[in-house]
Amino acid sequence: MEAPPIDLRSDTVTHPSPAMMQAIMDAAVGDDVFGEDPTVHILESETAALLGKEAAVYVPSGTMSNQIALRIHAQPGDEVILEADAHIRHYEGGAAAGLSGLQLNPVHGHRGIMTGSQVAAAIRGHFDWDPRSSLVCVENTHNRAGGTIYPLDVITEIAEVARENNLTMHLDGARLWNACVASGVSEAAYAEHFDTISVCLSKGLGAPVGSLLVGSEELIAKARRVRKAFGGGMRQVGIIAAAALHALRHHREGLSTDHEHALLLARELSVFAAVDLDPDSVQTNIVMFDVNDGRSATDVLQELANCGVLMVPFGPTRIRATTHRDVTEAHIRAAIGRAGSVLDRS
Ligand SMILES: *Cc1c(COP(=O)(O)O)cnc(C)c1O
């Protein structure tokens, strides 16, 4: 294959743009463990302001951001209510148990979306033998469900249930930006219902590294202590925070282009004989489909890679494709052309 592969494995594979590299070159830095990196201060305060919260802390990954949140909201032995396909449950190395001694109580939502009454039903009683329910985690957009968006009224309902039962609320908003661009609901309108929110700058926004945990002054002060204990205190980190700040300021609106590309990809893939996919199910930048001709996802992915199209497995026959800033409409059309020889057979 002479043409370079079209990489649809994840929205994390983007390369920094020239403007972003310039922002890195120009970054003012200091030792952030001493709280002296001016670029990090700006990134944290702009992110907090955008989400309508008091404070934010910059961390190396979305996993660390979520895991710090779990640690500050719950005690060992407590139970965390979350959707069964949540990233926290599937893709964080078992850290909720490993780092914080927490038990997860999975709720089976519809396409990743839990309802208020499902959450209410998952809350434990107060007998000595009951685990203590202390936290509800919501994921928006929902990765494993295919980039689905939580309706704001459903979040409102879940938050009411949580408040009535003295549970705190955490949002895994790795792709909150995508939900906002697609739904027209602002970041702050979603964030209002949560005590803490994790947002990633290294996904669709295209920064090389970094996430932020956002919340009240009091909670973020606790989060800073946990970040240090988890090994996430960084020194002249303005170098990467400058790229993250550039992404936050300039790359949010461009996500709508990724969404258009995902829809185009889904429509074209759905025509192929070996593909089970409902293009109407695509809401943001993630396309999930199944191979229906008896081949495994991994076999098909190898054949696709041989043709210069990269995607990832999400189940025995399930494949995920993700659009991002480094993929153009021409790339999408080329990917469809290349994939036809692998997927259009019956
Ligand atoms: C990517 C992602 C994260 C965090 O991932 P890192 O690779 O640790 O930055 C958290 N939640 C969701 C839903 C994600 O997609």
XYZ file of C-alpha atoms in Angstrom, residues 142-323:
182
model
C -21.156 7.703 25.496
C -18.221 6.029 23.790
C -19.089 2.324 23.805
C -22.692 3.071 22.864
C -21.423 4.855 19.735
C -21.029 8.507 20.668
C -24.596 8.946 21.913
C -25.740 12.190 23.543
C -27.518 12.422 26.899
C -30.676 14.526 26.603
C -30.487 17.377 29.131
C -33.860 16.497 30.666
C -32.650 12.962 31.411
C -29.583 14.382 33.172
C -31.840 16.737 35.141
C -33.946 13.761 36.234
C -30.884 11.709 37.278
C -29.455 14.679 39.194
C -32.731 15.104 41.093
C -32.677 11.457 42.125
C -29.036 11.791 43.207
C -29.700 14.937 45.240
C -32.736 13.459 46.996
C -30.560 10.527 48.073
C -27.410 12.499 48.996
C -25.344 11.077 46.144
C -22.834 13.211 44.277
C -22.725 13.472 40.477
C -19.671 13.089 38.209
C -19.687 13.586 34.431
C -17.194 11.712 32.264
C -17.236 14.383 29.593
C -14.265 13.164 27.575
C -16.351 14.154 24.541
C -18.658 16.711 26.171
C -17.584 19.149 23.436
C -19.059 16.841 20.800
C -22.346 16.605 22.710
C -22.538 20.406 22.953
C -21.793 21.080 19.290
C -24.291 18.427 18.153
C -27.122 19.282 20.562
C -26.708 23.044 20.926
C -26.744 22.640 24.740
C -23.888 24.603 26.337
C -21.117 23.025 28.405
C -22.315 25.027 31.424
C -25.917 23.837 31.003
C -24.749 20.220 31.206
C -22.203 20.963 33.962
C -24.778 22.619 36.215
C -26.085 19.174 37.202
C -22.708 17.773 38.279
C -20.319 18.207 41.199
C -17.339 17.356 39.010
C -16.806 17.107 35.274
C -13.898 15.517 33.430
C -13.157 16.919 29.975
C -10.487 15.725 27.515
C -8.541 18.034 25.220
C -6.657 15.171 23.572
C -9.709 13.694 21.820
C -11.644 15.588 19.171
C -10.110 18.937 20.120
C -6.764 17.634 18.911
C -4.380 18.590 21.747
C -1.443 16.203 22.155
C -2.033 15.586 25.878
C -4.326 16.393 28.732
C -7.667 16.499 30.490
C -9.169 18.665 33.216
C -11.277 17.915 36.255
C -13.672 20.787 36.941
C -15.753 21.619 40.034
C -15.962 23.776 43.167
C -12.849 25.331 44.784
C -13.239 22.897 47.654
C -13.446 19.740 45.520
C -10.642 20.799 43.173
C -8.360 21.528 46.160
C -8.928 17.902 47.223
C -8.368 16.788 43.625
C -4.948 18.516 43.560
C -3.803 16.482 46.539
C -4.991 13.242 44.894
C -3.406 14.207 41.556
C -0.032 14.485 43.318
C -0.540 11.158 45.107
C -1.459 9.462 41.808
C 1.753 10.800 40.233
C 0.097 13.452 38.085
C 1.853 16.561 39.412
C 3.832 17.976 36.474
C 6.523 20.663 36.328
C 6.888 23.017 33.289
C 3.685 21.590 31.897
C 2.742 24.882 30.225
C 4.507 23.361 27.210
C 1.565 21.016 26.644
C -1.035 23.194 28.367
C -0.389 25.814 25.659
C -1.435 23.295 23.015
C -4.459 22.324 25.098
C -5.448 25.990 25.493
C -5.140 26.512 21.736
C -7.415 23.486 21.207
C -9.966 24.740 23.733
C -10.103 28.199 22.172
C -10.038 27.291 18.496
C -11.135 23.705 17.866
C -14.555 23.247 19.449
C -16.664 24.466 16.553
C -14.766 22.310 14.050
C -16.241 19.212 15.688
C -19.392 19.641 13.617
C -17.285 18.781 10.556
C -16.211 15.535 12.240
C -19.894 14.772 12.834
C -20.738 15.356 9.163
C -17.885 13.056 8.163
C -19.105 10.342 10.546
C -22.580 10.496 9.044
C -21.176 10.301 5.513
C -19.037 7.322 6.501
C -22.005 5.592 8.155
C -24.327 6.134 5.180
C -21.792 4.694 2.752
C -20.747 1.764 4.975
C -24.387 0.822 5.612
C -24.801 0.025 1.904
C -22.120 -2.695 2.015
C -23.461 -6.255 2.137
C -21.304 -7.398 5.063
C -22.164 -4.404 7.273
C -24.986 -4.056 9.814
C -25.338 -0.376 10.565
C -28.175 2.093 10.995
C -26.825 5.474 9.860
C -29.586 7.204 11.848
C -27.889 5.936 15.006
C -24.867 8.172 14.412
C -25.103 11.294 16.577
C -21.518 12.578 16.792
C -18.073 11.434 15.573
C -18.285 7.702 16.370
C -19.567 5.030 13.977
C -20.201 1.521 15.325
C -21.093 -1.363 13.028
C -21.222 -5.151 12.977
C -19.858 -7.553 10.394
C -22.671 -9.958 9.498
C -21.016 -12.605 7.294
C -19.409 -14.817 9.919
C -15.981 -13.176 9.885
C -14.635 -11.843 13.167
C -14.016 -8.150 13.744
C -10.282 -8.796 14.114
C -10.093 -10.677 10.777
C -11.968 -7.911 8.979
C -9.810 -5.244 10.644
C -6.686 -6.994 9.359
C -8.114 -7.006 5.831
C -9.050 -3.335 6.154
C -5.560 -2.481 7.415
C -4.095 -4.267 4.382
C -6.154 -1.866 2.241
C -5.009 1.174 4.207
C -8.015 1.739 6.486
C -7.526 1.571 10.257
C -10.388 1.011 12.732
C -10.629 -0.798 16.108
C -12.561 -3.826 17.446
C -15.368 -3.238 19.945
C -16.728 -6.783 20.262
C -16.550 -10.176 18.503
C -18.121 -8.766 15.324
C -18.256 -5.075 16.266
C -15.994 -2.391 14.812
C -15.608 1.284 15.742
C -14.584 4.059 13.357
C -13.996 7.565 14.711
C -13.642 10.785 12.728
